[in-house]
Every structure is written in C-alpha cells, then in structure tokens.
JSON list of C-alpha atoms in Angstrom, two decimals:
[
{"chain": "A", "resi": 937, "resn": "THR", "atom": "CA", "xyz": [80.43, 110.23, 18.32]},
{"chain": "A", "resi": 938, "resn": "TRP", "atom": "CA", "xyz": [76.34, 108.36, 17.79]},
{"chain": "A", "resi": 939, "resn": "GLY", "atom": "CA", "xyz": [76.58, 111.03, 14.89]},
{"chain": "A", "resi": 940, "resn": "GLY", "atom": "CA", "xyz": [76.55, 108.03, 12.55]},
{"chain": "A", "resi": 941, "resn": "THR", "atom": "CA", "xyz": [74.65, 104.55, 11.32]},
{"chain": "A", "resi": 942, "resn": "GLY", "atom": "CA", "xyz": [75.94, 101.67, 12.26]},
{"chain": "A", "resi": 943, "resn": "SER", "atom": "CA", "xyz": [76.58, 98.66, 9.94]},
{"chain": "A", "resi": 944, "resn": "GLY", "atom": "CA", "xyz": [75.34, 95.57, 10.94]},
{"chain": "A", "resi": 945, "resn": "THR", "atom": "CA", "xyz": [75.88, 91.66, 9.49]},
{"chain": "A", "resi": 946, "resn": "GLY", "atom": "CA", "xyz": [73.06, 91.00, 8.42]},
{"chain": "A", "resi": 947, "resn": "THR", "atom": "CA", "xyz": [72.98, 87.74, 8.82]},
{"chain": "A", "resi": 948, "resn": "ALA", "atom": "CA", "xyz": [72.33, 87.10, 12.36]},
{"chain": "A", "resi": 949, "resn": "ALA", "atom": "CA", "xyz": [69.45, 88.74, 12.26]},
{"chain": "A", "resi": 950, "resn": "ALA", "atom": "CA", "xyz": [68.16, 85.04, 11.93]},
{"chain": "A", "resi": 951, "resn": "GLU", "atom": "CA", "xyz": [69.11, 84.03, 14.68]},
{"chain": "A", "resi": 952, "resn": "ALA", "atom": "CA", "xyz": [66.13, 86.70, 16.10]},
{"chain": "A", "resi": 953, "resn": "VAL", "atom": "CA", "xyz": [62.61, 86.30, 15.79]},
{"chain": "A", "resi": 954, "resn": "VAL", "atom": "CA", "xyz": [60.43, 88.52, 14.71]},
{"chain": "A", "resi": 955, "resn": "SER", "atom": "CA", "xyz": [56.79, 90.12, 14.89]},
{"chain": "A", "resi": 956, "resn": "THR", "atom": "CA", "xyz": [55.53, 92.78, 13.86]},
{"chain": "A", "resi": 957, "resn": "GLN", "atom": "CA", "xyz": [51.39, 91.37, 14.58]},
{"chain": "A", "resi": 958, "resn": "SER", "atom": "CA", "xyz": [52.22, 91.25, 18.26]},
{"chain": "A", "resi": 959, "resn": "THR", "atom": "CA", "xyz": [50.19, 93.84, 20.81]},
{"chain": "A", "resi": 960, "resn": "GLY", "atom": "CA", "xyz": [50.30, 91.58, 23.73]},
{"chain": "A", "resi": 961, "resn": "GLY", "atom": "CA", "xyz": [52.61, 92.26, 26.80]},
{"chain": "A", "resi": 962, "resn": "HIS", "atom": "CA", "xyz": [54.62, 90.12, 28.02]},
{"chain": "A", "resi": 963, "resn": "THR", "atom": "CA", "xyz": [54.52, 86.49, 29.56]},
{"chain": "A", "resi": 964, "resn": "GLY", "atom": "CA", "xyz": [56.61, 86.79, 32.00]},
{"chain": "A", "resi": 965, "resn": "ALA", "atom": "CA", "xyz": [58.23, 89.45, 34.90]},
{"chain": "A", "resi": 966, "resn": "VAL", "atom": "CA", "xyz": [59.86, 92.67, 33.01]},
{"chain": "A", "resi": 967, "resn": "SER", "atom": "CA", "xyz": [62.94, 92.68, 34.06]},
{"chain": "A", "resi": 968, "resn": "GLY", "atom": "CA", "xyz": [63.83, 96.76, 31.88]},
{"chain": "A", "resi": 969, "resn": "VAL", "atom": "CA", "xyz": [62.87, 99.28, 30.50]},
{"chain": "A", "resi": 970, "resn": "ALA", "atom": "CA", "xyz": [64.58, 101.82, 28.63]},
{"chain": "A", "resi": 971, "resn": "TRP", "atom": "CA", "xyz": [62.79, 105.04, 27.20]},
{"chain": "A", "resi": 972, "resn": "SER", "atom": "CA", "xyz": [64.25, 106.56, 23.78]},
{"chain": "A", "resi": 973, "resn": "HIS", "atom": "CA", "xyz": [66.47, 110.10, 24.01]},
{"chain": "A", "resi": 974, "resn": "LEU", "atom": "CA", "xyz": [64.82, 112.18, 20.51]},
{"chain": "A", "resi": 975, "resn": "PRO", "atom": "CA", "xyz": [62.36, 113.40, 19.77]},
{"chain": "A", "resi": 976, "resn": "GLU", "atom": "CA", "xyz": [61.23, 112.52, 16.53]},
{"chain": "A", "resi": 977, "resn": "ASN", "atom": "CA", "xyz": [60.50, 109.17, 16.69]},
{"chain": "A", "resi": 978, "resn": "ILE", "atom": "CA", "xyz": [59.50, 108.74, 20.29]},
{"chain": "A", "resi": 979, "resn": "PHE", "atom": "CA", "xyz": [59.22, 104.37, 21.93]},
{"chain": "A", "resi": 980, "resn": "LEU", "atom": "CA", "xyz": [60.08, 102.01, 24.37]},
{"chain": "A", "resi": 981, "resn": "VAL", "atom": "CA", "xyz": [61.30, 99.06, 25.23]},
{"chain": "A", "resi": 982, "resn": "SER", "atom": "CA", "xyz": [61.17, 96.28, 27.19]},
{"chain": "A", "resi": 983, "resn": "VAL", "atom": "CA", "xyz": [62.64, 93.38, 27.93]},
{"chain": "A", "resi": 984, "resn": "SER", "atom": "CA", "xyz": [61.67, 89.78, 30.47]},
{"chain": "A", "resi": 985, "resn": "SER", "atom": "CA", "xyz": [61.31, 86.07, 31.56]},
{"chain": "A", "resi": 986, "resn": "ASP", "atom": "CA", "xyz": [59.80, 85.67, 29.18]},
{"chain": "A", "resi": 987, "resn": "LEU", "atom": "CA", "xyz": [62.83, 85.73, 26.53]},
{"chain": "A", "resi": 988, "resn": "THR", "atom": "CA", "xyz": [61.61, 88.48, 23.97]},
{"chain": "A", "resi": 989, "resn": "LEU", "atom": "CA", "xyz": [62.49, 92.41, 23.41]},
{"chain": "A", "resi": 990, "resn": "LYS", "atom": "CA", "xyz": [59.16, 94.54, 23.48]},
{"chain": "A", "resi": 991, "resn": "LEU", "atom": "CA", "xyz": [59.31, 97.97, 21.09]},
{"chain": "A", "resi": 992, "resn": "TRP", "atom": "CA", "xyz": [56.30, 99.96, 22.39]},
{"chain": "A", "resi": 993, "resn": "GLN", "atom": "CA", "xyz": [55.70, 103.40, 20.42]},
{"chain": "A", "resi": 994, "resn": "PRO", "atom": "CA", "xyz": [52.65, 105.54, 21.94]},
{"chain": "A", "resi": 995, "resn": "ALA", "atom": "CA", "xyz": [49.90, 106.67, 19.31]},
{"chain": "A", "resi": 996, "resn": "LYS", "atom": "CA", "xyz": [51.33, 109.49, 16.61]},
{"chain": "A", "resi": 997, "resn": "ASN", "atom": "CA", "xyz": [54.84, 110.04, 18.81]},
{"chain": "A", "resi": 998, "resn": "ASN", "atom": "CA", "xyz": [52.43, 112.23, 21.33]},
{"chain": "A", "resi": 999, "resn": "LEU", "atom": "CA", "xyz": [53.45, 111.14, 25.47]},
{"chain": "A", "resi": 1000, "resn": "GLN", "atom": "CA", "xyz": [50.61, 112.32, 26.33]},
{"chain": "A", "resi": 1001, "resn": "LYS", "atom": "CA", "xyz": [48.26, 109.34, 24.52]},
{"chain": "A", "resi": 1002, "resn": "LEU", "atom": "CA", "xyz": [50.54, 106.49, 26.43]},
{"chain": "A", "resi": 1003, "resn": "ARG", "atom": "CA", "xyz": [47.78, 104.39, 26.66]},
{"chain": "A", "resi": 1004, "resn": "LYS", "atom": "CA", "xyz": [47.28, 104.21, 22.70]},
{"chain": "A", "resi": 1005, "resn": "THR", "atom": "CA", "xyz": [50.38, 102.71, 23.14]},
{"chain": "A", "resi": 1006, "resn": "LYS", "atom": "CA", "xyz": [51.01, 99.48, 20.64]},
{"chain": "A", "resi": 1007, "resn": "CYS", "atom": "CA", "xyz": [53.91, 97.67, 20.31]},
{"chain": "A", "resi": 1008, "resn": "VAL", "atom": "CA", "xyz": [55.82, 97.62, 16.90]},
{"chain": "A", "resi": 1009, "resn": "TYR", "atom": "CA", "xyz": [57.33, 93.74, 16.96]},
{"chain": "A", "resi": 1010, "resn": "THR", "atom": "CA", "xyz": [58.41, 91.31, 19.62]},
{"chain": "A", "resi": 1011, "resn": "ILE", "atom": "CA", "xyz": [61.71, 89.49, 19.23]},
{"chain": "A", "resi": 1012, "resn": "LYS", "atom": "CA", "xyz": [62.44, 86.43, 20.89]},
{"chain": "A", "resi": 1013, "resn": "ALA", "atom": "CA", "xyz": [66.03, 87.74, 21.46]},
{"chain": "A", "resi": 1014, "resn": "HIS", "atom": "CA", "xyz": [67.75, 85.28, 24.50]},
{"chain": "A", "resi": 1015, "resn": "GLU", "atom": "CA", "xyz": [67.80, 82.11, 25.65]},
{"chain": "A", "resi": 1016, "resn": "LYS", "atom": "CA", "xyz": [67.58, 82.37, 29.48]},
{"chain": "A", "resi": 1017, "resn": "ASP", "atom": "CA", "xyz": [66.50, 85.54, 31.28]},
{"chain": "A", "resi": 1018, "resn": "ILE", "atom": "CA", "xyz": [66.83, 88.71, 29.67]},
{"chain": "A", "resi": 1019, "resn": "ASN", "atom": "CA", "xyz": [68.34, 91.33, 32.61]},
{"chain": "A", "resi": 1020, "resn": "CYS", "atom": "CA", "xyz": [68.86, 94.14, 31.08]},
{"chain": "A", "resi": 1021, "resn": "VAL", "atom": "CA", "xyz": [68.14, 96.86, 27.78]},
{"chain": "A", "resi": 1022, "resn": "THR", "atom": "CA", "xyz": [69.46, 100.05, 27.26]},
{"chain": "A", "resi": 1023, "resn": "VAL", "atom": "CA", "xyz": [69.03, 102.54, 24.14]},
{"chain": "A", "resi": 1024, "resn": "SER", "atom": "CA", "xyz": [72.18, 104.36, 21.86]},
{"chain": "A", "resi": 1025, "resn": "PRO", "atom": "CA", "xyz": [72.55, 107.59, 22.91]},
{"chain": "A", "resi": 1026, "resn": "ASN", "atom": "CA", "xyz": [71.14, 107.84, 18.85]},
{"chain": "A", "resi": 1027, "resn": "ASP", "atom": "CA", "xyz": [69.03, 105.46, 18.68]},
{"chain": "A", "resi": 1028, "resn": "ARG", "atom": "CA", "xyz": [69.30, 103.82, 15.80]},
{"chain": "A", "resi": 1029, "resn": "PHE", "atom": "CA", "xyz": [70.20, 100.57, 18.41]},
{"chain": "A", "resi": 1030, "resn": "ILE", "atom": "CA", "xyz": [69.95, 99.04, 20.83]},
{"chain": "A", "resi": 1031, "resn": "ILE", "atom": "CA", "xyz": [71.12, 95.77, 23.80]},
{"chain": "A", "resi": 1032, "resn": "THR", "atom": "CA", "xyz": [69.67, 93.56, 25.85]},
{"chain": "A", "resi": 1033, "resn": "GLY", "atom": "CA", "xyz": [71.54, 90.97, 28.14]},
{"chain": "A", "resi": 1034, "resn": "SER", "atom": "CA", "xyz": [70.53, 87.41, 29.63]},
{"chain": "A", "resi": 1035, "resn": "LEU", "atom": "CA", "xyz": [71.33, 84.60, 31.56]},
{"chain": "A", "resi": 1036, "resn": "ASP", "atom": "CA", "xyz": [73.38, 83.40, 28.17]},
{"chain": "A", "resi": 1037, "resn": "LYS", "atom": "CA", "xyz": [76.00, 84.64, 28.88]},
{"chain": "A", "resi": 1038, "resn": "THR", "atom": "CA", "xyz": [76.16, 87.24, 25.88]},
{"chain": "A", "resi": 1039, "resn": "ALA", "atom": "CA", "xyz": [74.76, 90.63, 24.80]},
{"chain": "A", "resi": 1040, "resn": "LYS", "atom": "CA", "xyz": [73.33, 90.94, 21.79]},
{"chain": "A", "resi": 1041, "resn": "ILE", "atom": "CA", "xyz": [73.09, 94.56, 19.39]},
{"chain": "A", "resi": 1042, "resn": "TRP", "atom": "CA", "xyz": [69.79, 95.49, 17.69]},
{"chain": "A", "resi": 1043, "resn": "ALA", "atom": "CA", "xyz": [68.58, 97.41, 15.06]},
{"chain": "A", "resi": 1044, "resn": "ALA", "atom": "CA", "xyz": [65.72, 99.85, 16.97]},
{"chain": "A", "resi": 1045, "resn": "ASP", "atom": "CA", "xyz": [64.28, 100.22, 13.59]},
{"chain": "A", "resi": 1046, "resn": "LYS", "atom": "CA", "xyz": [63.63, 96.97, 12.42]},
{"chain": "A", "resi": 1047, "resn": "GLY", "atom": "CA", "xyz": [64.95, 94.37, 15.17]},
{"chain": "A", "resi": 1048, "resn": "ASN", "atom": "CA", "xyz": [67.26, 93.04, 13.65]},
{"chain": "A", "resi": 1049, "resn": "LEU", "atom": "CA", "xyz": [70.10, 91.69, 15.10]},
{"chain": "A", "resi": 1050, "resn": "LEU", "atom": "CA", "xyz": [73.32, 93.05, 14.07]},
{"chain": "A", "resi": 1051, "resn": "GLY", "atom": "CA", "xyz": [75.63, 91.43, 16.78]},
{"chain": "A", "resi": 1052, "resn": "VAL", "atom": "CA", "xyz": [76.16, 89.26, 19.32]},
{"chain": "A", "resi": 1053, "resn": "LEU", "atom": "CA", "xyz": [78.83, 89.57, 22.27]},
{"chain": "A", "resi": 1054, "resn": "ARG", "atom": "CA", "xyz": [80.88, 86.54, 23.90]},
{"chain": "A", "resi": 1055, "resn": "GLY", "atom": "CA", "xyz": [83.37, 85.88, 26.26]},
{"chain": "A", "resi": 1056, "resn": "HIS", "atom": "CA", "xyz": [81.10, 86.46, 29.73]},
{"chain": "A", "resi": 1057, "resn": "LYS", "atom": "CA", "xyz": [81.34, 83.12, 31.98]},
{"chain": "A", "resi": 1058, "resn": "ARG", "atom": "CA", "xyz": [78.56, 83.89, 33.99]},
{"chain": "A", "resi": 1059, "resn": "GLY", "atom": "CA", "xyz": [75.21, 86.11, 33.32]},
{"chain": "A", "resi": 1060, "resn": "ILE", "atom": "CA", "xyz": [75.05, 89.94, 32.78]},
{"chain": "A", "resi": 1061, "resn": "TRP", "atom": "CA", "xyz": [73.77, 91.87, 34.34]},
{"chain": "A", "resi": 1062, "resn": "SER", "atom": "CA", "xyz": [73.72, 94.79, 32.83]},
{"chain": "A", "resi": 1063, "resn": "ALA", "atom": "CA", "xyz": [74.94, 96.65, 29.74]},
{"chain": "A", "resi": 1064, "resn": "ARG", "atom": "CA", "xyz": [75.51, 100.36, 28.74]},
{"chain": "A", "resi": 1065, "resn": "PHE", "atom": "CA", "xyz": [76.11, 102.13, 25.13]},
{"chain": "A", "resi": 1066, "resn": "SER", "atom": "CA", "xyz": [79.33, 105.29, 26.10]},
{"chain": "A", "resi": 1067, "resn": "PRO", "atom": "CA", "xyz": [77.86, 108.54, 25.54]},
{"chain": "A", "resi": 1068, "resn": "VAL", "atom": "CA", "xyz": [80.41, 109.88, 23.47]},
{"chain": "A", "resi": 1069, "resn": "ASP", "atom": "CA", "xyz": [82.68, 106.53, 21.82]},
{"chain": "A", "resi": 1070, "resn": "GLN", "atom": "CA", "xyz": [80.92, 103.93, 19.64]},
{"chain": "A", "resi": 1071, "resn": "CYS", "atom": "CA", "xyz": [81.52, 101.04, 22.94]},
{"chain": "A", "resi": 1072, "resn": "VAL", "atom": "CA", "xyz": [79.05, 99.20, 24.43]},
{"chain": "A", "resi": 1073, "resn": "LEU", "atom": "CA", "xyz": [80.13, 98.46, 27.84]},
{"chain": "A", "resi": 1074, "resn": "THR", "atom": "CA", "xyz": [78.76, 94.97, 30.03]},
{"chain": "A", "resi": 1075, "resn": "SER", "atom": "CA", "xyz": [78.60, 93.56, 34.03]},
{"chain": "A", "resi": 1076, "resn": "SER", "atom": "CA", "xyz": [78.39, 90.20, 34.88]},
{"chain": "A", "resi": 1077, "resn": "GLY", "atom": "CA", "xyz": [77.82, 87.53, 37.36]},
{"chain": "A", "resi": 1078, "resn": "ASP", "atom": "CA", "xyz": [81.79, 86.53, 36.43]},
{"chain": "A", "resi": 1079, "resn": "ALA", "atom": "CA", "xyz": [82.22, 89.04, 38.93]},
{"chain": "A", "resi": 1080, "resn": "LEU", "atom": "CA", "xyz": [84.53, 91.53, 35.59]},
{"chain": "A", "resi": 1081, "resn": "LEU", "atom": "CA", "xyz": [82.66, 94.30, 33.52]},
{"chain": "A", "resi": 1082, "resn": "LYS", "atom": "CA", "xyz": [83.57, 94.59, 29.92]},
{"chain": "A", "resi": 1083, "resn": "LEU", "atom": "CA", "xyz": [84.10, 97.64, 26.93]},
{"chain": "A", "resi": 1084, "resn": "TRP", "atom": "CA", "xyz": [83.37, 96.16, 23.12]},
{"chain": "A", "resi": 1085, "resn": "LYS", "atom": "CA", "xyz": [83.85, 98.32, 20.63]},
{"chain": "A", "resi": 1086, "resn": "LEU", "atom": "CA", "xyz": [80.58, 98.24, 17.59]},
{"chain": "A", "resi": 1087, "resn": "SER", "atom": "CA", "xyz": [82.68, 98.57, 14.56]},
{"chain": "A", "resi": 1088, "resn": "ASP", "atom": "CA", "xyz": [83.08, 95.06, 15.03]},
{"chain": "A", "resi": 1089, "resn": "TYR", "atom": "CA", "xyz": [82.43, 93.26, 18.26]},
{"chain": "A", "resi": 1090, "resn": "THR", "atom": "CA", "xyz": [85.25, 92.33, 19.77]},
{"chain": "A", "resi": 1091, "resn": "CYS", "atom": "CA", "xyz": [85.91, 92.99, 23.45]},
{"chain": "A", "resi": 1092, "resn": "ILE", "atom": "CA", "xyz": [88.84, 96.17, 24.26]},
{"chain": "A", "resi": 1093, "resn": "ARG", "atom": "CA", "xyz": [89.09, 95.74, 27.45]},
{"chain": "A", "resi": 1094, "resn": "THR", "atom": "CA", "xyz": [87.98, 93.65, 30.87]},
{"chain": "A", "resi": 1095, "resn": "TYR", "atom": "CA", "xyz": [88.45, 94.86, 34.06]},
{"chain": "A", "resi": 1096, "resn": "GLU", "atom": "CA", "xyz": [88.74, 92.62, 36.74]},
{"chain": "A", "resi": 1097, "resn": "GLY", "atom": "CA", "xyz": [88.08, 93.75, 40.85]},
{"chain": "A", "resi": 1098, "resn": "HIS", "atom": "CA", "xyz": [85.43, 92.68, 42.25]},
{"chain": "A", "resi": 1099, "resn": "SER", "atom": "CA", "xyz": [85.08, 89.40, 44.05]},
{"chain": "A", "resi": 1100, "resn": "ALA", "atom": "CA", "xyz": [81.17, 89.05, 43.55]},
{"chain": "A", "resi": 1101, "resn": "SER", "atom": "CA", "xyz": [78.58, 89.19, 40.79]},
{"chain": "A", "resi": 1102, "resn": "VAL", "atom": "CA", "xyz": [78.32, 93.15, 38.97]},
{"chain": "A", "resi": 1103, "resn": "LEU", "atom": "CA", "xyz": [76.06, 94.09, 39.43]},
{"chain": "A", "resi": 1104, "resn": "ASN", "atom": "CA", "xyz": [75.18, 96.92, 37.29]},
{"chain": "A", "resi": 1105, "resn": "CYS", "atom": "CA", "xyz": [77.60, 99.50, 35.02]},
{"chain": "A", "resi": 1106, "resn": "GLN", "atom": "CA", "xyz": [77.59, 102.45, 33.73]},
{"chain": "A", "resi": 1107, "resn": "PHE", "atom": "CA", "xyz": [79.48, 105.46, 32.94]},
{"chain": "A", "resi": 1108, "resn": "ILE", "atom": "CA", "xyz": [80.36, 108.83, 34.11]},
{"chain": "A", "resi": 1109, "resn": "SER", "atom": "CA", "xyz": [82.33, 112.14, 33.46]},
{"chain": "A", "resi": 1110, "resn": "ALA", "atom": "CA", "xyz": [81.18, 111.99, 29.53]},
{"chain": "A", "resi": 1111, "resn": "GLY", "atom": "CA", "xyz": [82.59, 108.52, 29.00]},
{"chain": "A", "resi": 1112, "resn": "ARG", "atom": "CA", "xyz": [85.88, 109.51, 30.44]},
{"chain": "A", "resi": 1113, "resn": "GLN", "atom": "CA", "xyz": [84.65, 107.33, 33.17]},
{"chain": "A", "resi": 1114, "resn": "ILE", "atom": "CA", "xyz": [83.28, 103.72, 34.64]},
{"chain": "A", "resi": 1115, "resn": "VAL", "atom": "CA", "xyz": [81.71, 103.29, 37.85]},
{"chain": "A", "resi": 1116, "resn": "SER", "atom": "CA", "xyz": [80.77, 99.61, 38.80]},
{"chain": "A", "resi": 1117, "resn": "CYS", "atom": "CA", "xyz": [78.58, 98.42, 42.10]},
{"chain": "A", "resi": 1118, "resn": "CYS", "atom": "CA", "xyz": [78.14, 94.78, 43.36]},
{"chain": "A", "resi": 1119, "resn": "ALA", "atom": "CA", "xyz": [77.27, 92.87, 45.64]},
{"chain": "A", "resi": 1120, "resn": "ASP", "atom": "CA", "xyz": [80.67, 92.06, 47.42]},
{"chain": "A", "resi": 1121, "resn": "GLY", "atom": "CA", "xyz": [79.13, 95.39, 48.71]},
{"chain": "A", "resi": 1122, "resn": "LEU", "atom": "CA", "xyz": [82.03, 97.76, 46.55]},
{"chain": "A", "resi": 1123, "resn": "ILE", "atom": "CA", "xyz": [81.33, 100.78, 44.11]},
{"chain": "A", "resi": 1124, "resn": "LYS", "atom": "CA", "xyz": [84.45, 101.34, 42.27]},
{"chain": "A", "resi": 1125, "resn": "VAL", "atom": "CA", "xyz": [84.75, 103.86, 39.97]},
{"chain": "A", "resi": 1126, "resn": "TRP", "atom": "CA", "xyz": [87.43, 103.16, 36.27]},
{"chain": "A", "resi": 1127, "resn": "ASP", "atom": "CA", "xyz": [89.60, 104.52, 33.57]},
{"chain": "A", "resi": 1128, "resn": "THR", "atom": "CA", "xyz": [87.99, 104.24, 30.32]},
{"chain": "A", "resi": 1129, "resn": "GLN", "atom": "CA", "xyz": [91.13, 107.17, 28.16]},
{"chain": "A", "resi": 1130, "resn": "ASN", "atom": "CA", "xyz": [92.21, 105.93, 25.94]},
{"chain": "A", "resi": 1131, "resn": "ILE", "atom": "CA", "xyz": [89.92, 102.99, 24.57]},
{"chain": "A", "resi": 1132, "resn": "GLY", "atom": "CA", "xyz": [91.32, 100.88, 22.18]},
{"chain": "A", "resi": 1133, "resn": "VAL", "atom": "CA", "xyz": [94.34, 102.35, 22.25]},
{"chain": "A", "resi": 1134, "resn": "HIS", "atom": "CA", "xyz": [96.99, 101.97, 25.32]},
{"chain": "A", "resi": 1135, "resn": "ASP", "atom": "CA", "xyz": [95.43, 98.81, 27.26]},
{"chain": "A", "resi": 1136, "resn": "HIS", "atom": "CA", "xyz": [97.00, 100.42, 29.80]},
{"chain": "A", "resi": 1137, "resn": "PRO", "atom": "CA", "xyz": [96.98, 98.85, 33.33]},
{"chain": "A", "resi": 1138, "resn": "ARG", "atom": "CA", "xyz": [93.32, 98.48, 35.15]},
{"chain": "A", "resi": 1139, "resn": "ARG", "atom": "CA", "xyz": [93.03, 100.35, 38.30]},
{"chain": "A", "resi": 1140, "resn": "THR", "atom": "CA", "xyz": [90.52, 101.33, 40.72]},
{"chain": "A", "resi": 1141, "resn": "PHE", "atom": "CA", "xyz": [90.70, 105.18, 41.15]},
{"chain": "A", "resi": 1142, "resn": "GLY", "atom": "CA", "xyz": [87.86, 104.67, 44.39]},
{"chain": "A", "resi": 1143, "resn": "GLN", "atom": "CA", "xyz": [86.41, 102.94, 46.34]},
{"chain": "A", "resi": 1144, "resn": "VAL", "atom": "CA", "xyz": [83.29, 105.29, 47.93]},
{"chain": "A", "resi": 1145, "resn": "LEU", "atom": "CA", "xyz": [81.44, 102.13, 49.55]},
{"chain": "A", "resi": 1146, "resn": "GLY", "atom": "CA", "xyz": [82.61, 99.20, 51.97]},
{"chain": "A", "resi": 1147, "resn": "SER", "atom": "CA", "xyz": [82.47, 96.64, 53.90]},
{"chain": "A", "resi": 1148, "resn": "ASP", "atom": "CA", "xyz": [82.25, 97.51, 58.06]},
{"chain": "A", "resi": 1149, "resn": "ASP", "atom": "CA", "xyz": [86.01, 95.78, 57.93]},
{"chain": "A", "resi": 1150, "resn": "ASP", "atom": "CA", "xyz": [86.61, 97.66, 55.71]},
{"chain": "A", "resi": 1151, "resn": "ARG", "atom": "CA", "xyz": [85.84, 101.72, 56.71]},
{"chain": "A", "resi": 1152, "resn": "GLY", "atom": "CA", "xyz": [87.37, 100.56, 60.01]}
]
C-alpha cells in the first residue's frame, strides 16, 4: 500500500541538477503534466523536451490562486526528450519516462533522484504508479510493458504481445488489471495478480479494438 514512506538510495541524486531558484517556464514543448492527489500539499509537475522536470505550487496551497503559481524546483531529469510524468498516490514520489530508454523515480518534496529503471530497448512513452501496490508500470517503443518494484527498482514482469510502440498504459480494476494501447491499432487488457509471487504465463484477457481485418 501507499501508507508508508519510500527509501531512496541517496547517491543517485548526484545525477540530477536541481534549481530551487527557477521561476521561469519550460524552454521546449511541454509533453506531460500531473497533479498531486492529496489536499494538504497541492502541486503540479510538468516535463518537457527541454529535458527538465518542474514542480509548481499555487500560492498558499490555494487552487483559486493559480495565477500566482511558483516553480519550486527545476531538475535536468533526462538526456533526451521526456514523454511522461506521474505522481504517486501518496504524493511522495514522481516518475518520469524518456526517449533515453529510462524511467526515473524522484522524491517529490526535494526533487532527489531515488532510482533509475533500466531495461527497455527504446524510449518510454508512459509510466504509472499502481494504485495499491508499491510498483510502477512502464510502456515503450520496444512494444513491451514492464512492471517494476519500488523497493529495489527491479523489473518483476515483462508483458509481451504488442507488435509496435505501446503508447499508453494504465492500471484498472483497483490495480488488478492493466490496459495498454498501441500503434498496432489494438487495446489490450492484462492480468497483474500475484505480482512478484508467481510469474505465471502472461495472457491477454481481451482485445478491445482491432483493425478491420481483426473485426472481420
């Protein structure tokens, strides 16, 4: 569950360049934004082709004062364009995914780099936190989805079945299933039961959409 705090490596933070004085906006196309979830500390994160992650906070934690939103910090997060960003359910972590083939986990409060997820062979298009378990999901241009443990940032499962870039992914059914959409024209639903316990054969529960030939 997301009740506890995560543990970072501490040493990985050296890879990140953090500026707490940055008040300016992105200098490249903004490719992703995500809001925090809890009312106690409202913030917004954004990522861009300028290779940075920014965290923004409205004045006095008030959504009615968005015009006075300030940039709390700016991080040079990746070596290539950043495609996605998501905030964890407890607002403690941020994940970014990039064309540099990595996803990175950040501490939301200070912007420290906690872990790097390596294993995809092409750029990452989507990254999501599980709503119930301490794990994250990534999808990539290598036609794969990968499930990762947050405790040690290792890959615990790889989902194969698409034939082209997996452009987006999401947990559904309270984290019991995954839905993915792909450049091959298909949407697929996958099982996540027994995560990290039994690496049983991966199977597609349903192809919701397909090509004209598939439907014929």
